[in-house]
Coordinates of C-alpha atoms in Angstrom, one line a residue:
M1 CA -12.2 2.5 29.1
K2 CA -9.6 0.8 26.9
F3 CA -7.1 3.6 27.5
L4 CA -7.7 3.5 31.3
L5 CA -7.0 -0.2 31.3
I6 CA -3.8 0.2 29.2
T7 CA -2.6 3.0 31.4
A8 CA -3.2 1.0 34.6
F9 CA -1.3 -1.9 33.0
Y10 CA 1.7 0.2 32.1
S11 CA 1.6 1.9 35.5
I12 CA 2.5 -1.5 37.0
L13 CA 5.4 -1.9 34.6
F14 CA 6.6 1.7 34.9
P15 CA 6.3 3.0 38.5
A16 CA 6.2 6.6 37.4
L17 CA 4.1 8.8 39.7
V18 CA 2.6 11.9 38.0
T19 CA 0.9 14.4 40.3
A20 CA -1.9 16.8 39.2
E21 CA 0.6 19.7 39.5
D22 CA 3.0 17.9 37.2
K23 CA 0.3 17.5 34.6
T24 CA -0.2 21.2 34.3
E25 CA 3.5 21.7 33.6
R26 CA 4.1 19.0 31.1
P27 CA 4.1 19.9 27.4
N28 CA 2.5 17.9 24.7
I29 CA 5.2 16.2 22.5
V30 CA 5.4 16.3 18.7
L31 CA 8.4 14.4 17.4
I32 CA 9.0 14.7 13.6
M33 CA 11.5 12.6 11.7
A34 CA 12.4 13.0 8.1
D35 CA 13.9 10.2 6.1
D36 CA 17.3 10.6 4.4
L37 CA 17.2 14.4 4.7
G38 CA 20.7 15.8 4.5
Y39 CA 22.4 18.5 6.7
G40 CA 22.2 20.8 3.7
D41 CA 18.7 20.1 2.5
L42 CA 16.9 22.9 4.4
S43 CA 17.1 26.5 3.5
C44 CA 17.8 27.5 7.1
Y45 CA 20.8 25.2 6.9
G46 CA 22.0 26.9 3.7
S47 CA 20.2 25.0 0.9
T48 CA 19.8 26.9 -2.3
Q49 CA 18.0 23.9 -4.0
C50 CA 15.2 23.4 -1.5
D51 CA 13.0 26.1 0.0
T52 CA 11.6 25.1 3.4
P53 CA 9.8 28.2 4.8
Q54 CA 7.9 26.3 7.4
L55 CA 10.9 24.6 9.0
D56 CA 12.8 27.8 8.7
R57 CA 10.0 29.5 10.7
L58 CA 10.1 26.7 13.2
A59 CA 13.8 27.3 13.7
A60 CA 13.2 31.0 14.1
R61 CA 10.7 30.3 16.8
G62 CA 13.0 27.9 18.6
M63 CA 16.5 26.4 18.5
K64 CA 18.5 25.2 15.6
F65 CA 21.2 22.6 16.3
T66 CA 24.5 22.7 14.3
D67 CA 26.1 19.6 15.8
F68 CA 23.2 17.1 16.2
H69 CA 23.6 13.5 15.1
S70 CA 21.6 10.4 14.3
S71 CA 22.8 7.4 16.3
G72 CA 22.7 5.3 13.1
T73 CA 23.7 6.1 9.5
V74 CA 20.8 4.2 8.0
C75 CA 17.0 3.9 8.7
S76 CA 16.2 1.0 11.1
P77 CA 19.1 1.5 13.6
T78 CA 18.4 5.2 14.2
R79 CA 14.7 4.5 14.8
A80 CA 15.5 1.7 17.2
G81 CA 17.8 4.1 19.1
L82 CA 15.3 6.9 19.0
L83 CA 12.4 4.9 20.5
T84 CA 14.5 3.1 23.1
G85 CA 16.9 5.8 24.2
R86 CA 19.6 3.1 23.8
Y87 CA 22.3 2.5 21.3
Q88 CA 20.6 0.4 18.6
Q89 CA 23.4 -2.2 19.0
R90 CA 22.2 -2.8 22.5
A91 CA 18.5 -2.8 21.4
G92 CA 19.3 -5.6 18.9
I93 CA 18.8 -3.7 15.6
D94 CA 22.3 -2.6 14.4
G95 CA 21.4 -2.8 10.7
V96 CA 18.5 -2.4 8.3
V97 CA 15.5 -4.7 8.7
Y98 CA 14.9 -5.7 5.1
A99 CA 11.7 -6.5 3.3
D100 CA 13.3 -9.4 1.5
P101 CA 12.4 -12.7 3.3
K102 CA 15.7 -14.2 2.3
R103 CA 17.5 -11.6 4.5
N104 CA 16.2 -10.6 7.9
R105 CA 12.5 -9.7 7.4
H106 CA 11.8 -11.8 10.6
H107 CA 13.7 -9.3 12.8
G108 CA 12.2 -6.5 14.8
L109 CA 12.1 -4.5 18.0
Q110 CA 11.7 -7.2 20.7
K111 CA 9.2 -7.0 23.5
N112 CA 11.7 -6.7 26.3
E113 CA 12.8 -3.3 24.8
I114 CA 10.9 -0.5 26.5
T115 CA 9.8 2.2 24.1
L116 CA 9.3 5.9 24.4
A117 CA 5.6 5.4 23.6
Q118 CA 5.1 2.9 26.4
S119 CA 6.7 5.2 28.9
M120 CA 4.7 8.1 27.7
Q121 CA 1.5 6.1 27.9
A122 CA 2.3 5.0 31.4
A123 CA 2.7 8.7 32.3
G124 CA -0.9 9.4 31.1
F125 CA -0.2 10.7 27.6
R126 CA -2.3 9.7 24.6
T127 CA 0.0 8.2 21.9
G128 CA -0.1 8.2 18.2
M129 CA 2.3 7.4 15.3
F130 CA 1.9 8.2 11.7
G131 CA 4.3 7.2 8.9
K132 CA 7.3 4.9 8.7
W133 CA 7.9 2.2 11.4
H134 CA 10.7 0.0 9.9
L135 CA 11.3 -1.9 13.2
G136 CA 9.7 -5.2 12.2
Y137 CA 7.3 -6.5 9.5
Q138 CA 5.6 -9.3 11.5
R139 CA 2.3 -8.3 13.2
Q140 CA 3.8 -8.9 16.7
Y141 CA 6.1 -5.9 16.0
N142 CA 3.3 -3.5 15.0
P143 CA 3.5 -0.1 16.7
T144 CA 0.1 -0.7 18.4
F145 CA 1.8 -3.4 20.5
R146 CA 4.7 -1.1 21.4
G147 CA 2.9 1.7 23.1
F148 CA 1.1 3.6 20.3
E149 CA -2.7 3.7 20.7
Q150 CA -3.1 4.8 17.1
F151 CA -0.9 4.0 14.1
V152 CA -1.4 4.8 10.4
G153 CA 1.5 4.1 8.1
Y154 CA 3.8 1.4 6.8
V155 CA 6.2 -1.0 8.5
S156 CA 8.8 -1.4 5.7
G157 CA 11.7 0.8 4.8
N158 CA 9.8 2.6 2.0
V159 CA 6.6 2.3 0.0
D160 CA 5.4 3.6 -3.3
Y161 CA 3.9 7.0 -2.4
F162 CA 0.7 6.2 -4.2
A163 CA 0.4 2.4 -4.5
H164 CA 1.5 1.9 -0.9
L165 CA 3.6 -1.1 -1.9
D166 CA 7.0 -2.0 -0.4
G167 CA 10.1 -2.7 -2.5
T168 CA 9.1 -6.3 -3.0
G169 CA 5.6 -5.4 -4.2
V170 CA 3.9 -6.3 -1.0
F171 CA 1.0 -4.0 0.1
D172 CA 2.0 -2.1 3.2
W173 CA -0.4 0.5 4.5
W174 CA -1.8 -0.1 8.0
H175 CA -4.5 1.3 10.3
N176 CA -3.4 0.1 13.7
A177 CA -2.6 -3.7 13.3
N178 CA -4.7 -4.2 10.1
L179 CA -3.9 -3.6 6.5
N180 CA -6.1 -0.9 4.9
R181 CA -6.5 -1.1 1.1
E182 CA -9.3 1.5 0.9
E183 CA -7.3 4.6 1.8
Q184 CA -5.9 6.3 -1.2
G185 CA -3.5 9.2 -1.5
Y186 CA 0.0 10.6 -1.5
V187 CA 1.9 9.2 1.6
T188 CA 3.2 12.6 2.7
H189 CA -0.2 14.1 2.7
L190 CA -1.8 11.1 4.5
I191 CA 0.8 11.2 7.3
T192 CA 0.1 14.9 7.8
D193 CA -3.7 14.6 7.7
H194 CA -3.7 11.8 10.2
A195 CA -1.4 13.6 12.5
V196 CA -3.5 16.7 12.4
N197 CA -6.6 14.7 13.1
F198 CA -4.9 13.0 16.1
I199 CA -4.0 16.4 17.6
R200 CA -7.5 17.7 17.1
Q201 CA -8.9 14.5 18.8
Q202 CA -6.5 14.8 21.8
K203 CA -6.6 18.6 22.2
D204 CA -7.9 18.2 25.8
N205 CA -5.5 15.5 26.8
P206 CA -1.7 15.4 27.1
F207 CA -0.5 13.7 23.9
F208 CA 2.7 12.4 22.3
V209 CA 2.6 12.1 18.5
Y210 CA 5.5 10.6 16.5
I211 CA 5.4 11.8 12.8
A212 CA 7.8 9.7 10.8
H213 CA 7.8 11.0 7.2
E214 CA 8.8 9.0 4.2
A215 CA 10.2 12.1 2.5
V216 CA 12.8 12.4 1.0
H217 CA 13.4 8.7 0.7
Y218 CA 13.3 6.7 -2.6
P219 CA 11.1 6.1 -4.6
Y220 CA 11.3 9.7 -5.9
Q221 CA 7.7 10.8 -6.4
G222 CA 6.2 14.2 -6.3
P223 CA 2.5 14.8 -5.4
D224 CA 1.5 14.8 -9.1
D225 CA 3.3 11.7 -10.1
K226 CA 1.9 8.2 -10.7
P227 CA 2.6 4.8 -9.0
M228 CA 6.0 3.3 -9.8
R229 CA 5.4 -0.2 -8.3
K230 CA 3.2 -3.1 -9.1
E231 CA 1.8 -5.6 -6.6
G232 CA 3.8 -8.8 -6.5
V233 CA 6.5 -7.2 -8.7
G234 CA 7.9 -4.1 -7.0
D235 CA 9.7 -1.4 -9.0
I236 CA 8.8 -0.8 -12.6
K237 CA 11.9 0.7 -14.3
S238 CA 9.9 2.4 -17.0
A239 CA 7.9 4.4 -14.4
K240 CA 10.9 5.9 -12.6
R241 CA 11.3 9.7 -12.9
K242 CA 14.4 10.9 -14.7
D243 CA 14.5 14.3 -13.1
I244 CA 15.3 13.1 -9.6
S245 CA 16.5 16.5 -8.4
N246 CA 13.1 18.1 -9.1
A247 CA 11.3 15.1 -7.5
Y248 CA 13.5 15.4 -4.4
R249 CA 12.7 19.1 -4.1
E250 CA 8.9 18.5 -4.6
M251 CA 9.0 15.8 -1.9
N252 CA 10.8 18.1 0.5
T253 CA 8.4 20.9 -0.2
E254 CA 5.4 18.7 0.6
M255 CA 6.9 17.6 3.9
D256 CA 7.6 21.2 4.8
R257 CA 4.1 22.2 4.0
G258 CA 2.8 19.4 6.1
I259 CA 4.9 20.5 9.1
G260 CA 3.4 23.9 8.6
K261 CA -0.1 22.4 9.0
I262 CA 1.0 20.7 12.2
V263 CA 2.2 24.1 13.6
S264 CA -1.0 25.8 12.4
V265 CA -3.4 23.4 14.1
L266 CA -1.4 23.8 17.3
D267 CA -1.8 27.6 16.9
E268 CA -5.5 27.2 16.1
L269 CA -6.2 25.1 19.2
K270 CA -4.1 27.4 21.4
L271 CA -1.6 24.6 22.2
T272 CA 1.5 26.2 20.8
D273 CA 2.9 27.3 24.2
K274 CA 2.0 23.9 25.7
T275 CA 3.8 21.8 23.0
F276 CA 7.4 20.8 22.6
I277 CA 8.2 20.1 18.9
F278 CA 11.4 18.4 17.8
F279 CA 12.4 17.8 14.2
L280 CA 15.3 15.7 12.9
S281 CA 16.4 13.4 10.1
D282 CA 17.2 9.7 10.6
N283 CA 20.6 9.9 8.8
G284 CA 22.4 12.0 6.3
A285 CA 21.4 12.3 2.6
N286 CA 22.5 10.0 -0.1
N287 CA 24.0 11.4 -3.3
K288 CA 20.6 12.7 -4.5
G289 CA 20.5 15.2 -1.6
S290 CA 22.9 17.6 0.1
N291 CA 25.0 17.3 3.2
G292 CA 26.5 20.7 2.8
K293 CA 30.2 20.8 3.5
L294 CA 30.1 17.5 5.2
R295 CA 32.1 14.5 3.9
G296 CA 30.3 11.3 3.0
F297 CA 26.7 10.2 2.6
K298 CA 24.1 8.0 4.2
G299 CA 25.7 4.8 5.4
S300 CA 29.1 6.3 6.2
V301 CA 30.5 7.2 9.6
W302 CA 31.9 10.4 8.2
E303 CA 29.8 13.4 9.2
G304 CA 27.7 13.3 6.1
G305 CA 26.3 10.0 7.3
H306 CA 25.0 11.1 10.7
R307 CA 25.2 14.9 11.3
V308 CA 21.6 15.9 10.6
P309 CA 19.4 19.0 10.7
A310 CA 17.6 19.3 14.1
I311 CA 15.2 21.9 15.4
A312 CA 13.6 22.2 18.8
C313 CA 10.6 24.6 19.5
W314 CA 8.8 25.3 22.7
P315 CA 7.7 29.0 22.8
G316 CA 8.2 30.6 26.2
Q317 CA 10.7 27.9 27.2
I318 CA 13.3 27.6 24.4
P319 CA 14.6 31.1 23.3
A320 CA 13.4 32.0 19.9
G321 CA 16.1 32.2 17.2
S322 CA 18.7 30.4 19.3
V323 CA 21.5 28.3 17.8
C324 CA 23.1 25.4 19.7
D325 CA 26.5 24.1 18.8
E326 CA 26.6 21.5 21.6
T327 CA 27.1 17.9 20.4
A328 CA 23.9 15.9 20.9
I329 CA 22.6 12.6 19.4
S330 CA 19.2 11.1 18.7
I331 CA 19.3 8.7 21.6
D332 CA 19.1 11.8 23.8
L333 CA 15.6 12.4 22.7
M334 CA 13.9 9.7 24.8
P335 CA 15.5 10.8 28.1
T336 CA 14.7 14.4 27.2
I337 CA 11.1 13.8 26.4
L338 CA 10.7 11.6 29.5
D339 CA 12.2 14.4 31.6
L340 CA 9.8 17.0 30.1
A341 CA 6.9 14.6 30.7
H342 CA 7.9 13.7 34.2
A343 CA 7.9 10.1 33.1
T344 CA 10.4 7.3 33.9
V345 CA 11.5 3.8 32.9
P346 CA 12.3 1.0 35.3
A347 CA 15.4 1.6 37.3
N348 CA 17.2 -1.5 35.9
H349 CA 16.6 -0.5 32.3
Q350 CA 19.7 1.2 30.9
L351 CA 19.3 4.3 28.7
D352 CA 22.4 5.4 26.8
G353 CA 21.2 8.9 26.0
I354 CA 21.0 11.9 28.3
S355 CA 18.3 14.6 28.9
L356 CA 18.8 17.8 27.0
R357 CA 16.3 19.7 29.1
S358 CA 18.8 22.0 30.8
L359 CA 20.4 22.7 27.5
L360 CA 17.2 23.6 25.8
V361 CA 15.6 25.8 28.5
K362 CA 18.6 27.1 30.3
Q363 CA 21.3 26.8 27.7
Q364 CA 23.5 24.9 30.1
K365 CA 26.5 23.1 28.4
L366 CA 26.5 19.4 28.4
K367 CA 28.9 17.4 30.4
P368 CA 31.9 15.8 28.5
R369 CA 31.1 12.4 27.1
L370 CA 32.0 10.0 24.3
I371 CA 29.6 9.2 21.5
Y372 CA 29.8 6.2 19.2
W373 CA 28.8 5.1 15.8
D374 CA 29.1 1.6 14.4
Y375 CA 27.7 0.2 11.1
N376 CA 28.7 -2.5 8.8
G377 CA 32.3 -2.7 10.0
R378 CA 32.8 1.1 10.0
S379 CA 33.1 2.9 13.3
A380 CA 33.6 6.3 14.8
V381 CA 34.1 7.8 18.3
R382 CA 33.5 11.5 19.2
Q383 CA 35.1 13.1 22.2
G384 CA 34.7 16.9 22.4
P385 CA 36.1 18.3 19.1
W386 CA 38.0 15.1 18.3
K387 CA 36.6 12.3 16.2
L388 CA 38.2 8.9 15.4
V389 CA 37.0 7.1 12.2
L390 CA 37.9 3.5 11.7
N391 CA 37.6 1.4 8.5
Q392 CA 35.7 4.0 6.5
N393 CA 38.6 4.8 4.2
R394 CA 40.5 1.8 2.6
Q395 CA 43.5 4.0 2.0
S396 CA 43.6 5.3 5.6
P397 CA 41.6 2.9 7.8
V398 CA 42.5 5.0 10.9
E399 CA 41.6 8.7 10.7
L400 CA 41.5 11.4 13.4
F401 CA 39.9 14.7 12.8
H402 CA 39.5 17.9 14.8
I403 CA 35.8 18.4 13.9
Q404 CA 35.5 22.0 15.1
K405 CA 38.4 23.1 12.9
D406 CA 37.8 20.7 10.1
I407 CA 34.1 19.9 9.7
S408 CA 34.8 18.5 6.2
E409 CA 37.1 15.8 7.7
S410 CA 39.9 16.6 5.2
Q411 CA 43.0 16.6 7.4
N412 CA 43.8 13.2 9.0
L413 CA 45.8 13.9 12.2
A414 CA 46.1 10.3 13.3
G415 CA 49.9 10.3 12.7
K416 CA 50.4 13.4 14.8
Q417 CA 48.2 12.2 17.7
P418 CA 49.0 8.5 18.3
Q419 CA 48.2 8.6 22.0
R420 CA 44.7 10.1 21.4
V421 CA 44.1 7.5 18.7
Q422 CA 45.0 4.7 21.1
E423 CA 42.8 6.1 23.9
L424 CA 39.8 6.4 21.6
Q425 CA 40.4 3.0 20.1
T426 CA 40.4 1.5 23.6
A427 CA 37.2 3.3 24.5
F428 CA 35.5 2.1 21.3
S429 CA 36.6 -1.5 22.0
A430 CA 35.2 -1.4 25.5
W431 CA 31.9 0.1 24.3
K432 CA 31.6 -2.4 21.5
K433 CA 32.1 -5.3 24.0
D434 CA 29.5 -3.8 26.3
V435 CA 26.7 -3.3 23.8
T436 CA 27.5 -6.7 22.2
Q437 CA 27.3 -8.6 25.5
T438 CA 24.1 -6.8 26.5
A439 CA 22.4 -6.8 23.1
T440 CA 18.8 -8.0 22.8
P441 CA 18.9 -11.1 20.6
Q442 CA 16.9 -11.5 17.5
P443 CA 14.9 -14.7 16.7
K444 CA 16.4 -17.3 14.4
K445 CA 14.9 -17.4 11.0

């Protein structure tokens, strides 16, 4: 009864009409996001340090992207963009939402922002989220108030994988909108187990599940380690692992195994051909991981900060073993999923991403467009093969690269292409003005 009432309520907000015929065509949606996983951290992307057979198998059954990007170069912004289909600057979260109350712990995804989960719920999908939220610490920002019927996970940027404490030593493990101190276990395993249970529970209903893994984000803890944080204190230096590279690999391995369990339960329930799976990372790796040949790390607007591994799988619809070199971005996923689900958002609500459905199922090329990144005073614009980078490099604050010929961004062509630089700078200034003027405001402290 609760679900029917919620669906009726959202149907008023979202005038999306779904026919019985539409329901038979719509796939279930499984959206999986890794945390701080680099472009070179999967074996199907060339890693020799991490073996990821389950994700490799997923890529072999579907499509691997070679030019996919997160909209942000750090955690919160990308998640805001992912769940609103809008540039995070427009959605009001252009930086990290920190656990420290002296910073911006009071910020979050505001209620006027329409989420992917709300839109899917309005279209008749059961919705669940398991893992990392990082879009607001206060109870009013809890995922269960933003369209997710079920939520198990944490609201901060990271927690101790065993003690479930955030970086300030505050307990942070939730079942819906309530803290749950009774549940014990390794976070990666818990996220997987709850996601599998949700799929089993909803096997007879259309469902949307968002699986937001903590791996491979700090603290670096494998499944056999011990807690590294103490309540009220936070990190304990003496408890930190020294062999971080091994911990990183163990964390990646456990996430990969968990994704294998998700795929297995879909196979078991005969839902594989009826389910669209998309996997991505929220930004590039830091210096503990690998971004392959890409320049820069998490936080930078060079490719290493935002070009990420991405895999789409929908057997019978997306050609198995296909490789896509079209330029796409994480804010495209909401329009894509809504398109697949025959769902909509209100006509006056602006989405910045585009649907990738024709690219996925028909391999149609995308129309030319400009894509933007902006974080902490560093900016970038992508147009076709060209990329303008501003203020990332102190020695050369204006850089222009031909990405298709120079994926490592090693040859600055700004001096040889002054007109192109000017055009892209003008485009960025106009975009920046637009998203700033239309940005959802955050409450004062």
